[in-house]
Coordinates of C-alpha atoms in Angstrom, one line a residue:
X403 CA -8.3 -2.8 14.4
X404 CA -9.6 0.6 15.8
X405 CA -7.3 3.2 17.6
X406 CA -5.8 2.2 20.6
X407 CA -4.6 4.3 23.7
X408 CA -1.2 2.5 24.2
X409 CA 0.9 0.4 21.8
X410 CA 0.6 -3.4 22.2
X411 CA 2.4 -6.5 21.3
X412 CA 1.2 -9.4 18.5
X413 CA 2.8 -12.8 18.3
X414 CA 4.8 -12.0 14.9
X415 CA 5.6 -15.5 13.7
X416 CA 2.5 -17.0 14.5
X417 CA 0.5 -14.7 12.3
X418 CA 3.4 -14.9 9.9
X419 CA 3.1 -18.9 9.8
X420 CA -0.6 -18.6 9.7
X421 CA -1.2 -16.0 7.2
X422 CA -3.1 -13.7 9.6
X423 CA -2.9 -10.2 8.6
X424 CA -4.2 -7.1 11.3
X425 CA -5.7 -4.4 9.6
X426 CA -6.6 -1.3 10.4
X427 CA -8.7 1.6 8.7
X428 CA -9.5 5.3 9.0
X429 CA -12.2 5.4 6.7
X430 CA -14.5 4.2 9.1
X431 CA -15.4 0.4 7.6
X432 CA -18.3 -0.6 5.2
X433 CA -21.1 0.6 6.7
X434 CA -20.2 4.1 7.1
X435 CA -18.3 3.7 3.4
X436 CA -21.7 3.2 2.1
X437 CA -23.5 5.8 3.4
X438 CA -20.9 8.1 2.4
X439 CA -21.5 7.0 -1.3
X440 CA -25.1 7.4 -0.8
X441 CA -24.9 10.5 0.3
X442 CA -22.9 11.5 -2.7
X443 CA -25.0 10.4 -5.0
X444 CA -28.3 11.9 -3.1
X445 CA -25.8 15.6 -3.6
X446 CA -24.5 14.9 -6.9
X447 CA -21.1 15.3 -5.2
X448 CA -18.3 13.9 -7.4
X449 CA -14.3 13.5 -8.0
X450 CA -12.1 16.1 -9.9
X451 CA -10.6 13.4 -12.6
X452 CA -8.5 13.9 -15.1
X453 CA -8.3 10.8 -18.2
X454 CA -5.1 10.5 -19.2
X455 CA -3.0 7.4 -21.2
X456 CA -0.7 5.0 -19.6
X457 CA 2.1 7.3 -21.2
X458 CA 1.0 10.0 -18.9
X459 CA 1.3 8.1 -15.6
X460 CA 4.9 9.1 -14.6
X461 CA 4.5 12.8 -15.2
X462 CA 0.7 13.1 -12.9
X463 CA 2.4 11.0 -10.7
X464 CA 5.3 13.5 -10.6
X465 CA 3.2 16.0 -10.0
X466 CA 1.3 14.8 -7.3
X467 CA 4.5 14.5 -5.9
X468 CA 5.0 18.4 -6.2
X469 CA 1.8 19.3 -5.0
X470 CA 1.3 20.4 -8.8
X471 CA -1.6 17.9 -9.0
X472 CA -4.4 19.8 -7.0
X473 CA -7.1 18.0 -5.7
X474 CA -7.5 16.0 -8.8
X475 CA -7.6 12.3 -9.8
X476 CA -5.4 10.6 -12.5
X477 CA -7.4 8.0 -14.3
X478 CA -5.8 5.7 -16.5
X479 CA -7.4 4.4 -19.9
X480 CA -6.6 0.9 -19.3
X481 CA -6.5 0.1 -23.1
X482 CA -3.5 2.8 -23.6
X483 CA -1.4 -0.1 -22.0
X484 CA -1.0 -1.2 -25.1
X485 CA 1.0 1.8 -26.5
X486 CA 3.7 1.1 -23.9

């Protein structure tokens, strides 16, 4: 579902019976997904991550909240679930 100039109505109950979702993106679909990726592999342009254990979550979560985070990304070791 791309921008639109006015609201507009949809037939709630119909897609709710149905199981039709609408969707909408601003990260411009698959194609241009793609050639985003490609390009940042062709400029060796990557993420800021930080690893960090499941224990960790709440607290970079907390401080994205802040805006204590930066322009960083919290990845979780999935197999620190464990320790929970």
């Amino acid at each position: 579902l791309g921008g639109v100039p006015k609201p507009y109505e949809l037939p709630a109950f119909s897609l709710l019976f149905t199981g039709t979702r609408v969707e909408g993106s601003a990260i411009g679909g698959c194609d241009l997904t793609q050639e985003m990726l490609e390009f940042c592999h062709a400029n060796k342009v990557a993420p800021d991550l930080e690893i960090i254990s499941a224990k960790e979550a709440e607290a970079a979560l907390h401080k994205l909240h802040e805006g204590a985070g930066g322009a960083k990304r919290f990845v979780i070791k999935m197999d620190t679930l464990k320790e929970m």
